[in-house]
PDB file of C-alpha atoms in Angstrom:
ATOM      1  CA  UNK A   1      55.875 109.474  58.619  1.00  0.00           C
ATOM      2  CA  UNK A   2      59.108 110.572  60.504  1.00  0.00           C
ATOM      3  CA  UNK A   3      61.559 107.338  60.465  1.00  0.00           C
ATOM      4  CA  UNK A   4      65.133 106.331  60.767  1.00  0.00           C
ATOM      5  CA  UNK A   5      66.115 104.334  57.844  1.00  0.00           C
ATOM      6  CA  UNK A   6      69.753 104.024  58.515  1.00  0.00           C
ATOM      7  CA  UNK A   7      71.487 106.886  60.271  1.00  0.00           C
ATOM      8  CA  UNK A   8      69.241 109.504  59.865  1.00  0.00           C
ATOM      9  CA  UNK A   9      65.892 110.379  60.266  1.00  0.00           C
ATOM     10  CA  UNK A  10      63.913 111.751  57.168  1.00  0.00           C
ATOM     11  CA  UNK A  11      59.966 112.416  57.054  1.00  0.00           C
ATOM     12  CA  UNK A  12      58.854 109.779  54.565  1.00  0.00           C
ATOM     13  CA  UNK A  13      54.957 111.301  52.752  1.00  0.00           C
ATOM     14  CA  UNK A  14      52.626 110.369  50.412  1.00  0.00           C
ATOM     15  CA  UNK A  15      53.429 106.487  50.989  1.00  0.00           C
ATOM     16  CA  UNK A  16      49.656 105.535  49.847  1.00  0.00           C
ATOM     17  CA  UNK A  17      49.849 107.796  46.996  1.00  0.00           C
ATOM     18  CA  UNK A  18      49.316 105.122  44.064  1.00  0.00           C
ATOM     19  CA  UNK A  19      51.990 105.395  41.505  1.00  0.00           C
ATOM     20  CA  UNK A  20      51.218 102.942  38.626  1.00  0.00           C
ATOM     21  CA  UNK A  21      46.923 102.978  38.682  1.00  0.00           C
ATOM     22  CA  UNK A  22      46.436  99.702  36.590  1.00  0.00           C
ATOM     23  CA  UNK A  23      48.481  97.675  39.331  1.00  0.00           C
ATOM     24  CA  UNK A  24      47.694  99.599  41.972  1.00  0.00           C
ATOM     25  CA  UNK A  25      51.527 100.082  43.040  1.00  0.00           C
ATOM     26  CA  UNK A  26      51.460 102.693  45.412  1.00  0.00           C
ATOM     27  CA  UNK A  27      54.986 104.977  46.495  1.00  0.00           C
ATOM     28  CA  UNK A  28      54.898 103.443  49.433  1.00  0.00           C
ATOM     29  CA  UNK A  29      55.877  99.689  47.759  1.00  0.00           C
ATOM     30  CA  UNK A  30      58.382 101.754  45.686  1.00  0.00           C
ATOM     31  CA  UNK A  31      60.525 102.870  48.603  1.00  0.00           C
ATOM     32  CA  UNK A  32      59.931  98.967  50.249  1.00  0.00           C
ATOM     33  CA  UNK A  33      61.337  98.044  46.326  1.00  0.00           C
ATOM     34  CA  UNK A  34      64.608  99.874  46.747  1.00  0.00           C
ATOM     35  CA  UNK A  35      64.687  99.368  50.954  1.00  0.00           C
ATOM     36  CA  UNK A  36      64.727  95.331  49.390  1.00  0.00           C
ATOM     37  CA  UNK A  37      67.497  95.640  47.031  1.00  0.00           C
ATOM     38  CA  UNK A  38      69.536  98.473  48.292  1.00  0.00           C
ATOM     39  CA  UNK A  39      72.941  96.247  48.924  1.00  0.00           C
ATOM     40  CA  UNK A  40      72.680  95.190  45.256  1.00  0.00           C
ATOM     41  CA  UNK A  41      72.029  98.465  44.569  1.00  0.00           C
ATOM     42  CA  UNK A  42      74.287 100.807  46.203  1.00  0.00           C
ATOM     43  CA  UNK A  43      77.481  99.746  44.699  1.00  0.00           C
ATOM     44  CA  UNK A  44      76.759 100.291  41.332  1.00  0.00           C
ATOM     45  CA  UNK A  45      75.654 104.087  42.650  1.00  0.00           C
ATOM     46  CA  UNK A  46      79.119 104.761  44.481  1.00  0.00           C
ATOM     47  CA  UNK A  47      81.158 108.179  43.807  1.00  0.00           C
ATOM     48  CA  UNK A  48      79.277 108.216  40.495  1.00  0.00           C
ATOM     49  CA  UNK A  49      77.283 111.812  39.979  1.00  0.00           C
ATOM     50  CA  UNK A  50      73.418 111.074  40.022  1.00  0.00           C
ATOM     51  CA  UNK A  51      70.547 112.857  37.602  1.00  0.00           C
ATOM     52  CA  UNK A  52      67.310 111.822  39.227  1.00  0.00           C
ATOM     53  CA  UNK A  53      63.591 111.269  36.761  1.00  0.00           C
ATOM     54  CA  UNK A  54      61.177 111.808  39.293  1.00  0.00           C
ATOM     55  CA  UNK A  55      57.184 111.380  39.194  1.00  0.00           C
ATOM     56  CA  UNK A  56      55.704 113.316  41.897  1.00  0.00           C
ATOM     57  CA  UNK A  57      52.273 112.010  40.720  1.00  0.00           C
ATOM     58  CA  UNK A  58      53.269 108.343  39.686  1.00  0.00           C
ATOM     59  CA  UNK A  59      53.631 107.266  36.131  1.00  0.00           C
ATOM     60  CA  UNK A  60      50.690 109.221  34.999  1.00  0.00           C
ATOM     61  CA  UNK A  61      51.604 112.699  35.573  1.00  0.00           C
ATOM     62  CA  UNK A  62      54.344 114.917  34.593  1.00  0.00           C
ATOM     63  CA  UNK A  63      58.190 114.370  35.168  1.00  0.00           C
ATOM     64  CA  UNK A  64      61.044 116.249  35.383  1.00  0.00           C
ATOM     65  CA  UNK A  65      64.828 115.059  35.319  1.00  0.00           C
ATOM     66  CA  UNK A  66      66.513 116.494  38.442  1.00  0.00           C
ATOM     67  CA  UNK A  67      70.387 117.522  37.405  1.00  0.00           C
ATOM     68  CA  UNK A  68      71.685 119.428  40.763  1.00  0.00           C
ATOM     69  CA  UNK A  69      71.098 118.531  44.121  1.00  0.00           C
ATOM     70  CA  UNK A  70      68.181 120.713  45.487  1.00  0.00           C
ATOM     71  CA  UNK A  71      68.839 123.487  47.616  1.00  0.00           C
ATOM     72  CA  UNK A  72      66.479 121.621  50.457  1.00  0.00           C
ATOM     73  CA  UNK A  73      68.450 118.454  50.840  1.00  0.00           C
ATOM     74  CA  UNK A  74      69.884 117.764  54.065  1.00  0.00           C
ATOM     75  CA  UNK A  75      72.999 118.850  55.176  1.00  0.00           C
ATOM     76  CA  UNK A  76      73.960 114.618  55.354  1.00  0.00           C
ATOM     77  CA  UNK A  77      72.987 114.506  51.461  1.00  0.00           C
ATOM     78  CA  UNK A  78      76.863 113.188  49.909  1.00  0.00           C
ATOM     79  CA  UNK A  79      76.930 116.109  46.841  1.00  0.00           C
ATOM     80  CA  UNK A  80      80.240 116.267  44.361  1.00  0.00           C
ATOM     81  CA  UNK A  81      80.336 119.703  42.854  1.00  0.00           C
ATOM     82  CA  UNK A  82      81.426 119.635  39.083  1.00  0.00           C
ATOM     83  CA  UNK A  83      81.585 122.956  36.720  1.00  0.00           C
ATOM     84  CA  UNK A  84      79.696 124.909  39.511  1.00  0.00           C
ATOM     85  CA  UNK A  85      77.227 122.476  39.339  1.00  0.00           C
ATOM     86  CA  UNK A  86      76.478 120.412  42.621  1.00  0.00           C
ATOM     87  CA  UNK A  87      75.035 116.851  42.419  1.00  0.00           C
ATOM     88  CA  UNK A  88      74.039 113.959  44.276  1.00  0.00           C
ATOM     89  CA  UNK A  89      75.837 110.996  44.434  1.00  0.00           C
ATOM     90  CA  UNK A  90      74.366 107.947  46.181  1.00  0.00           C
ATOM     91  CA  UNK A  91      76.684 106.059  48.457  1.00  0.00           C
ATOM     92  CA  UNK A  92      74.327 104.954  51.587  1.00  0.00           C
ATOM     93  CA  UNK A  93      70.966 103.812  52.055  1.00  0.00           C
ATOM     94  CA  UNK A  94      69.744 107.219  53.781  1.00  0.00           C
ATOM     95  CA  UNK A  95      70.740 109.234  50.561  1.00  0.00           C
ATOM     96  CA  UNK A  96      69.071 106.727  48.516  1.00  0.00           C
ATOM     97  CA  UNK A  97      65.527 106.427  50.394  1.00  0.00           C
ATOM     98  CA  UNK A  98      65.476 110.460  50.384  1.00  0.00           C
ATOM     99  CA  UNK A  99      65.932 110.956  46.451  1.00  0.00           C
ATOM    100  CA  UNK A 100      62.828 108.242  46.115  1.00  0.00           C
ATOM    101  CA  UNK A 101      60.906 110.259  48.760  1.00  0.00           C
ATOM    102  CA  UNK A 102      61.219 112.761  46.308  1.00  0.00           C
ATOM    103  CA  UNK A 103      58.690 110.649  43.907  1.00  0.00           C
ATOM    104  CA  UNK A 104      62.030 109.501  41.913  1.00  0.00           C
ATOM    105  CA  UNK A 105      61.355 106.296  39.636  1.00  0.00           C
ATOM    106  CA  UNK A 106      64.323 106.601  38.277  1.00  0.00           C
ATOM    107  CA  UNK A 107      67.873 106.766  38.895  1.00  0.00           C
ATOM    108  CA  UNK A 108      70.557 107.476  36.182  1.00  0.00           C
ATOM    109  CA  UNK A 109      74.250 107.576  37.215  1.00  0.00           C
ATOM    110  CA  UNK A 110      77.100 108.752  35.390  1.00  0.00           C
ATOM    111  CA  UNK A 111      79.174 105.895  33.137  1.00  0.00           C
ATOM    112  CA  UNK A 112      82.060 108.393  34.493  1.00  0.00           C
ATOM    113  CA  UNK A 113      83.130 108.392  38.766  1.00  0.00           C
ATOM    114  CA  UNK A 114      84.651 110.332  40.783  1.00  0.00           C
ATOM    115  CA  UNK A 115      87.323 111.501  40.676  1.00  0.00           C
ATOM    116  CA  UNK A 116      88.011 111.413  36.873  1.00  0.00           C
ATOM    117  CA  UNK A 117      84.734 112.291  36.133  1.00  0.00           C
ATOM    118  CA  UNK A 118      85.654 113.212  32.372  1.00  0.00           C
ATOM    119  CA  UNK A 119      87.031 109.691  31.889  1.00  0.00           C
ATOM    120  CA  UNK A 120      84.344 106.983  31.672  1.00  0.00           C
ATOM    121  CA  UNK A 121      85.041 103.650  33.275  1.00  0.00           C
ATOM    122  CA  UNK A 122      81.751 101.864  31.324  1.00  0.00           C
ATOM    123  CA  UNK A 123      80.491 101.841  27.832  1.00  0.00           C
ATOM    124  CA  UNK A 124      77.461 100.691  27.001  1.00  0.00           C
ATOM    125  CA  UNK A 125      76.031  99.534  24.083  1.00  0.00           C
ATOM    126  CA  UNK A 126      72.508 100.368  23.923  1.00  0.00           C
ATOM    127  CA  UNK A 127      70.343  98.594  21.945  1.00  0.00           C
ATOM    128  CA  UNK A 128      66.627  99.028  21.099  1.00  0.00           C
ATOM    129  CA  UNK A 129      64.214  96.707  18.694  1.00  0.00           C
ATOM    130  CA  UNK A 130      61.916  98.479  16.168  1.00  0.00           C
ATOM    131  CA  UNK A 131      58.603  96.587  15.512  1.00  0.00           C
ATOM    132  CA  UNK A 132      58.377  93.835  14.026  1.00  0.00           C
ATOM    133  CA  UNK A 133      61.653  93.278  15.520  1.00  0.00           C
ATOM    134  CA  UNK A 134      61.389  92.147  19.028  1.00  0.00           C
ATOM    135  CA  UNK A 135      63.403  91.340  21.880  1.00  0.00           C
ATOM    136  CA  UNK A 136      64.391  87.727  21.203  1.00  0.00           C
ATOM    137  CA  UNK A 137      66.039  90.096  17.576  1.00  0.00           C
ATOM    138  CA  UNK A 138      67.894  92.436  20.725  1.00  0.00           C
ATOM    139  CA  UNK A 139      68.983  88.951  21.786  1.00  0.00           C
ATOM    140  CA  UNK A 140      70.792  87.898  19.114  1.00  0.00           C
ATOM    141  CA  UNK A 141      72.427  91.545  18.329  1.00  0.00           C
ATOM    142  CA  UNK A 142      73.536  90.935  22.264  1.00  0.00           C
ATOM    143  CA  UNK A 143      75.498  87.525  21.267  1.00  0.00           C
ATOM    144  CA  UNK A 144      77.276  89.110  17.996  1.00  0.00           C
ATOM    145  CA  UNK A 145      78.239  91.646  20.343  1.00  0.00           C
ATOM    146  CA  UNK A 146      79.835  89.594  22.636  1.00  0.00           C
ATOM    147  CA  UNK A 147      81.460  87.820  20.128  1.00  0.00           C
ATOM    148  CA  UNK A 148      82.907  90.953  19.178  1.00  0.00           C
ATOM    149  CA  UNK A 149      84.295  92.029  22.797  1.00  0.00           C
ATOM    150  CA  UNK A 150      85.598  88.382  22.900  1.00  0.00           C
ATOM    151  CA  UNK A 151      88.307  89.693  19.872  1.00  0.00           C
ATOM    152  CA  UNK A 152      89.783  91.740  22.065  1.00  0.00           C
ATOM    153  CA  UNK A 153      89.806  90.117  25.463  1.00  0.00           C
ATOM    154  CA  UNK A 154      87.269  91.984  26.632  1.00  0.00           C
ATOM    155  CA  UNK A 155      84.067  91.279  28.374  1.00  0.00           C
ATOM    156  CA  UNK A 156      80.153  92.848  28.281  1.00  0.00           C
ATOM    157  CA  UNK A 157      77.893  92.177  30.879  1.00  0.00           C
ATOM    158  CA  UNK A 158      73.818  92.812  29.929  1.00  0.00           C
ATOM    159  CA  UNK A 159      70.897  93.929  31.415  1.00  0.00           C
ATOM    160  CA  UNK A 160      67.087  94.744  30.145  1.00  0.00           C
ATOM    161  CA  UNK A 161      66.515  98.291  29.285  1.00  0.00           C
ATOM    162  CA  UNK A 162      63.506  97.667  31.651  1.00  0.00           C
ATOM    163  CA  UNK A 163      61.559  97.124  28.551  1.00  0.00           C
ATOM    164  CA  UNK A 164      62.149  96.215  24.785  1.00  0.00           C
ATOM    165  CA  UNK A 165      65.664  96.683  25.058  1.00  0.00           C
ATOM    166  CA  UNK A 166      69.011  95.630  26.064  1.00  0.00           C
ATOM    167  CA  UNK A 167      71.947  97.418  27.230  1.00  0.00           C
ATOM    168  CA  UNK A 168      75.537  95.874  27.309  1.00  0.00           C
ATOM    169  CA  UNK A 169      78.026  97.397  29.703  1.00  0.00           C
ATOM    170  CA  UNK A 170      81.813  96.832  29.468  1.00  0.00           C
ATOM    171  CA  UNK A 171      83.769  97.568  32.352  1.00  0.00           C
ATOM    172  CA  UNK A 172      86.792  99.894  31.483  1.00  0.00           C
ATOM    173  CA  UNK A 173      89.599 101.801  33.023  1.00  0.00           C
ATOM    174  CA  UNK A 174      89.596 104.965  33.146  1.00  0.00           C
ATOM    175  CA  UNK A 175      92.234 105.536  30.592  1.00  0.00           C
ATOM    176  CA  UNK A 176      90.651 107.834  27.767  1.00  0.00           C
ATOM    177  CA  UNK A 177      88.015 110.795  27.235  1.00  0.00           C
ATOM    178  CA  UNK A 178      84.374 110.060  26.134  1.00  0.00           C
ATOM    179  CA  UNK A 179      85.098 111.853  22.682  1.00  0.00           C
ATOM    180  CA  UNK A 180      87.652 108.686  22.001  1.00  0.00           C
ATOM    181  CA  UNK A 181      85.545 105.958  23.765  1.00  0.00           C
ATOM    182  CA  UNK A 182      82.663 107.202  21.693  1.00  0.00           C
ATOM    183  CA  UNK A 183      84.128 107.637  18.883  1.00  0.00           C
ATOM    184  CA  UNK A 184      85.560 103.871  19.258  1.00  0.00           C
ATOM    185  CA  UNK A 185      81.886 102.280  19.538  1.00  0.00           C
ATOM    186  CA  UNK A 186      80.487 104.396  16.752  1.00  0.00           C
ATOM    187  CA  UNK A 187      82.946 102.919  14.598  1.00  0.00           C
ATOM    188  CA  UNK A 188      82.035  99.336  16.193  1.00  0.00           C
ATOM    189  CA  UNK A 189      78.729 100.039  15.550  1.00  0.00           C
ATOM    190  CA  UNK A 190      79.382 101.102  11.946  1.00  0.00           C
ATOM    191  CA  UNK A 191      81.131  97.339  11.729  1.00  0.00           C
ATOM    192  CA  UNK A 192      78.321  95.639  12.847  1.00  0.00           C
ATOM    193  CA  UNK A 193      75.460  96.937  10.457  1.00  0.00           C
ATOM    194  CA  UNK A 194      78.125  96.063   7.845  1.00  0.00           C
ATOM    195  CA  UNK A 195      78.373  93.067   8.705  1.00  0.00           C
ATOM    196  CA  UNK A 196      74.234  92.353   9.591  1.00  0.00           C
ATOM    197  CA  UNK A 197      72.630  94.342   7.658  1.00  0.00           C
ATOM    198  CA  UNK A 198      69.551  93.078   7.424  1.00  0.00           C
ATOM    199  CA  UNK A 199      69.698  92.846  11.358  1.00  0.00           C
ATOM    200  CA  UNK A 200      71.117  96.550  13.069  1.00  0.00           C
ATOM    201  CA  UNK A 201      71.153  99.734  12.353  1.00  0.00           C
ATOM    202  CA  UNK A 202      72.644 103.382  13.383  1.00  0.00           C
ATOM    203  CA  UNK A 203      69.919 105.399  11.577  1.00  0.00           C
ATOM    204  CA  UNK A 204      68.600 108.364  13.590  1.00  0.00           C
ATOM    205  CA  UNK A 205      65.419 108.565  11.954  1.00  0.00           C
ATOM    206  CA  UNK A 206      62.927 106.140  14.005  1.00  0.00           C
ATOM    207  CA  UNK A 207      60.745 105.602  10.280  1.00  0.00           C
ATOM    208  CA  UNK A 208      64.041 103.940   8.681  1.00  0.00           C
ATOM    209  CA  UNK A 209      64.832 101.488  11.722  1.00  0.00           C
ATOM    210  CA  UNK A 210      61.646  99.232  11.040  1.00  0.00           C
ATOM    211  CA  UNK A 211      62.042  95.795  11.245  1.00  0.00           C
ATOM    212  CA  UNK A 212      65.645  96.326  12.920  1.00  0.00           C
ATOM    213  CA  UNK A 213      67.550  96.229  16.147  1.00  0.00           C
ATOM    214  CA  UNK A 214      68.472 100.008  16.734  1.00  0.00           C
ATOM    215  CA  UNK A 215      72.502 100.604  17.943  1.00  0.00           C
ATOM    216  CA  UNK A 216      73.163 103.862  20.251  1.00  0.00           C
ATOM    217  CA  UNK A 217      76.175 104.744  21.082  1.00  0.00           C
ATOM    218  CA  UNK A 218      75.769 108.537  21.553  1.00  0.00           C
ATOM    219  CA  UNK A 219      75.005 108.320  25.347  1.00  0.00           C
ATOM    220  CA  UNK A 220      78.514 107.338  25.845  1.00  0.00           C
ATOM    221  CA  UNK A 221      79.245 110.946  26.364  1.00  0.00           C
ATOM    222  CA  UNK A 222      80.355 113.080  29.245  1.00  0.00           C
ATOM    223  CA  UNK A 223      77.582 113.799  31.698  1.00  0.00           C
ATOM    224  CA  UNK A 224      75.250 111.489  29.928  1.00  0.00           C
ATOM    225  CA  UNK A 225      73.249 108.962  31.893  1.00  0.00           C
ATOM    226  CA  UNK A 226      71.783 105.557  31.756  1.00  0.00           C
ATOM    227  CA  UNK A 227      68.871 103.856  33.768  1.00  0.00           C
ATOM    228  CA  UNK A 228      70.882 102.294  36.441  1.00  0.00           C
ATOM    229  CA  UNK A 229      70.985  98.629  36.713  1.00  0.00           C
ATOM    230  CA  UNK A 230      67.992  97.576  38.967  1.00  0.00           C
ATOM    231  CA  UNK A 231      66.536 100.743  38.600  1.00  0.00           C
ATOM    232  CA  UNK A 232      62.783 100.702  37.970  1.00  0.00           C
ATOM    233  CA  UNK A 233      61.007 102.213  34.881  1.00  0.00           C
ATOM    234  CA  UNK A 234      57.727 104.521  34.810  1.00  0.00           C
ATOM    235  CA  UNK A 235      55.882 101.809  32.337  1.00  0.00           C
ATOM    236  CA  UNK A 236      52.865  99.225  33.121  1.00  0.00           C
ATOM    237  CA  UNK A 237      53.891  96.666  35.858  1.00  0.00           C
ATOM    238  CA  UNK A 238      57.057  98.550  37.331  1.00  0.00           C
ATOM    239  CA  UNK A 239      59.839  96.243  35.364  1.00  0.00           C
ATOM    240  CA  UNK A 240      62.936  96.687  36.805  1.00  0.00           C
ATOM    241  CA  UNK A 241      66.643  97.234  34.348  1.00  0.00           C
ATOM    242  CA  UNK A 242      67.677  93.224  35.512  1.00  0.00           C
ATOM    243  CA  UNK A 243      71.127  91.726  34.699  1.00  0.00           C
ATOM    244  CA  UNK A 244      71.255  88.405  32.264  1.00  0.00           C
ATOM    245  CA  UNK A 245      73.973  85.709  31.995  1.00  0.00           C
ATOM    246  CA  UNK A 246      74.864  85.253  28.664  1.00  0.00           C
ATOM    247  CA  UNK A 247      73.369  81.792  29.120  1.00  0.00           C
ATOM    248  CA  UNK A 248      69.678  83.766  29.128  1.00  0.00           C
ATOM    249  CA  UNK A 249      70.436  85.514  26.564  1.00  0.00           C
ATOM    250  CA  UNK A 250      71.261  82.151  24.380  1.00  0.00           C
ATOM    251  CA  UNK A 251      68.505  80.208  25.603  1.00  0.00           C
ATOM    252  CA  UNK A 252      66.014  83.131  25.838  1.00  0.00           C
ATOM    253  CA  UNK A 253      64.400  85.359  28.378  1.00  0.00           C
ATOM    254  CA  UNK A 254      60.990  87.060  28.943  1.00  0.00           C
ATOM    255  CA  UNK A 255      62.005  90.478  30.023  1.00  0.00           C
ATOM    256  CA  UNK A 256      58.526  90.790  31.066  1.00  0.00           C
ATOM    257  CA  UNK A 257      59.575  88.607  34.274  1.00  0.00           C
ATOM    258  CA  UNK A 258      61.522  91.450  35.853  1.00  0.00           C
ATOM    259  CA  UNK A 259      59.652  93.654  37.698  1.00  0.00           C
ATOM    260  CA  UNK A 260      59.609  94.848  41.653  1.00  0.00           C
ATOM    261  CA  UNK A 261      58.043  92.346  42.831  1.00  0.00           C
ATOM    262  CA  UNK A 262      60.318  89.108  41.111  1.00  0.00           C
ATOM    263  CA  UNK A 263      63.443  90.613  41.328  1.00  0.00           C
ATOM    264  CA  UNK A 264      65.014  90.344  45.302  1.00  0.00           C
ATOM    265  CA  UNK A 265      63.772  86.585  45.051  1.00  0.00           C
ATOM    266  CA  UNK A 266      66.320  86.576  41.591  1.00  0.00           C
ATOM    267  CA  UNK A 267      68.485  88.345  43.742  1.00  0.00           C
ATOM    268  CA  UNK A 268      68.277  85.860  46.513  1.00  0.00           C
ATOM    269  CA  UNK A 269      68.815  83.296  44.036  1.00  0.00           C
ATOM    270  CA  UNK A 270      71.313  84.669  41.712  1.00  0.00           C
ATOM    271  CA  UNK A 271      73.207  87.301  43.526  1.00  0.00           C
ATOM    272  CA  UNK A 272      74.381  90.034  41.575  1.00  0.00           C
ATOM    273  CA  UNK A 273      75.336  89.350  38.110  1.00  0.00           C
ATOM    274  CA  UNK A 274      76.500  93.092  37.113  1.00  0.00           C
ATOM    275  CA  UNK A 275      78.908  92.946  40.214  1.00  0.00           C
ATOM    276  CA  UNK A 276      81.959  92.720  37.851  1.00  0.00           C
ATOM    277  CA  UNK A 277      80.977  96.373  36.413  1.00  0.00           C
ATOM    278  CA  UNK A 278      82.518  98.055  39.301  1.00  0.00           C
ATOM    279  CA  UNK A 279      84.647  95.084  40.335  1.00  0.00           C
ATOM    280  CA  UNK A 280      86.657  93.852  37.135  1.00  0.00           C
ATOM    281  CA  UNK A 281      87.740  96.631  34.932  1.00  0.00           C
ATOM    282  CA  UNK A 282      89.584  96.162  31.838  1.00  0.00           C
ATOM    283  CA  UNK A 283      91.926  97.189  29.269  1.00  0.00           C
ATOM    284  CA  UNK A 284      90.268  99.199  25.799  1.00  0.00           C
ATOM    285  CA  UNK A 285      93.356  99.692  24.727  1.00  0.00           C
ATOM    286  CA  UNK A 286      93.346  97.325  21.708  1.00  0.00           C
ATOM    287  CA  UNK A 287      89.951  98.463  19.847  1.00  0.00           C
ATOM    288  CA  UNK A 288      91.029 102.169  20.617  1.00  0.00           C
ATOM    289  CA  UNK A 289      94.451 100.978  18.685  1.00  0.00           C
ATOM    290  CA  UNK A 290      92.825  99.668  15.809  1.00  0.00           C
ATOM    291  CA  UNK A 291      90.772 103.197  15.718  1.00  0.00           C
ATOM    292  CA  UNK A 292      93.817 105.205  15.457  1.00  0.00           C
ATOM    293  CA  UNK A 293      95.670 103.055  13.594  1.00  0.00           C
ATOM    294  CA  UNK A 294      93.503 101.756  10.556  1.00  0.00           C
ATOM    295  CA  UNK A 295      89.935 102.053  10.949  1.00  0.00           C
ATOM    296  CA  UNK A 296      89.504  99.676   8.306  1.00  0.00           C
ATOM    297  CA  UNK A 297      90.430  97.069  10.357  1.00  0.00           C
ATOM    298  CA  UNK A 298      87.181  96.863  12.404  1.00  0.00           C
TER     299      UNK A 298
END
């Protein structure tokens, strides 16, 4: 199907091609998904360099994560080239309706933009419940770390993983490398599992996180990606990565809610509750301080 989504025309295929079989959710109601939200969307997409998970076959068949920008794409396609590398980054509605042509599910932007790419200006604190811990568990790991960002001024804004999980993003200038912004959670991190024990933990090996809220804070690292806020996942009932208050997160929240169909009503209703990520950035100046001047003071 040859149509003009904004200012270009792009042959759109496969729209009945059913992408999630238990719901019958077909590529076609994909595209409509993103067409819905793409205002929300877009910003959080700008000048940032884009790795794309696609599904050519839905869900159920392989994927592959796409790095550089095809040699096929249109010449209208915005690419950044970085180390000889040329990418895709999503700043209108035509670029983003072609990359989900392409069967992608996902999208996962840099936490770095152009044009410091090497400078991140969001961390994200990614955390992920081992059974028997569940989400309401991510929940209150979310609240602690507020309270923590609170210290220092500083504010987090969540968002569902899209499913068990929670990710908290802080807003950040550009100021410092990802080996010192990384190097500043890890030592947050190492805080908090002091400090709930019986609650978090760093441990790599999946077997000794039971019962516990998992931290990560090694995708805070330069060209590492994240599933974009309102990005859909590739699980049962398309959820979609949806922005909380912190007043959800104290009362409590289904995450199961959040899917493609719920979410532009939410929208509608809400507006856009990660708009201060690329509105409001602040200052990390005072935890990466404490770093380099005692780390015993975290």
């Amino acid at each position: 199907m040859l149509v003009r989504v904004d200012k270009y025309e792009q042959k759109l295929s496969n729209l009945e091609k059913v992408f999630w079989q238990e719901e019958n959710i077909t590529k076609g109601d994909l595209i409509k998904y993103y067409l819905d939200i793409h205002e929300y969307l877009l910003p959080h997409l700008k000048s940032r360099p884009l790795v794309m998970k696609r599904y050519p076959d839905g869900i159920r068949g392989e994927f592959f994560y796409q790095k550089e920008c095809p040699n096929y794409a249109p010449e209208w396609i915005n690419k950044i080239t970085i180390e000889e590398k040329t990418m895709i980054v999503v700043d209108n509605i035509d670029t983003l309706i072609w990359c989900i042509n392409l069967g992608c599910i996902e999208l996962h932007p840099w936490l770095s933009s152009i044009p410091n790419p090497q400078y991140p200006d969001i961390l994200v604190f990614d955390l992920d419940p081992e059974p028997p811990a569940m989400f309401v568990h991510t929940l209150e790991v979310a609240f602690k770390i507020k309270k923590l960002l609170e210290a220092a001024n500083l504010k987090g804004f969540p968002k569902t993983s899209g499913n068990e999980g929670l990710h908290i993003y802080v807003p950040i200038f550009p100021q410092y490398p990802f080996s010192i912004i990384k190097e500043v959670l890890k030592n947050l991190c190492i805080y908090l599992v002091d400090a709930f024990p019986g609650l978090v933990t760093m441990e790599l090996i999946k077997e000794k996180r039971r019962g516990k809220v998992y931290l990560d804070y090694l995708q805070n690292g330069y060209g590492k990606t994240m599933a974009s806020v309102y990005s859909v996942r590739p699980t049962e009932n398309a959820p979609v990565s949806t922005p909380l208050s912190w007043k959800e997160i104290e009362k409590g929240v289904n995450h199961k809610d959040f899917n493609i169909f719920t979410i532009k009503r939410r929208l509608d209703e809400k507006g856009d509750l990660f708009a201060p990520v690329f509105k409001e950035k602040q200052d990390f100046t005072p935890f990466v301080d404490i770093l380099f001047e005692n780390k015993q003071d975290f």
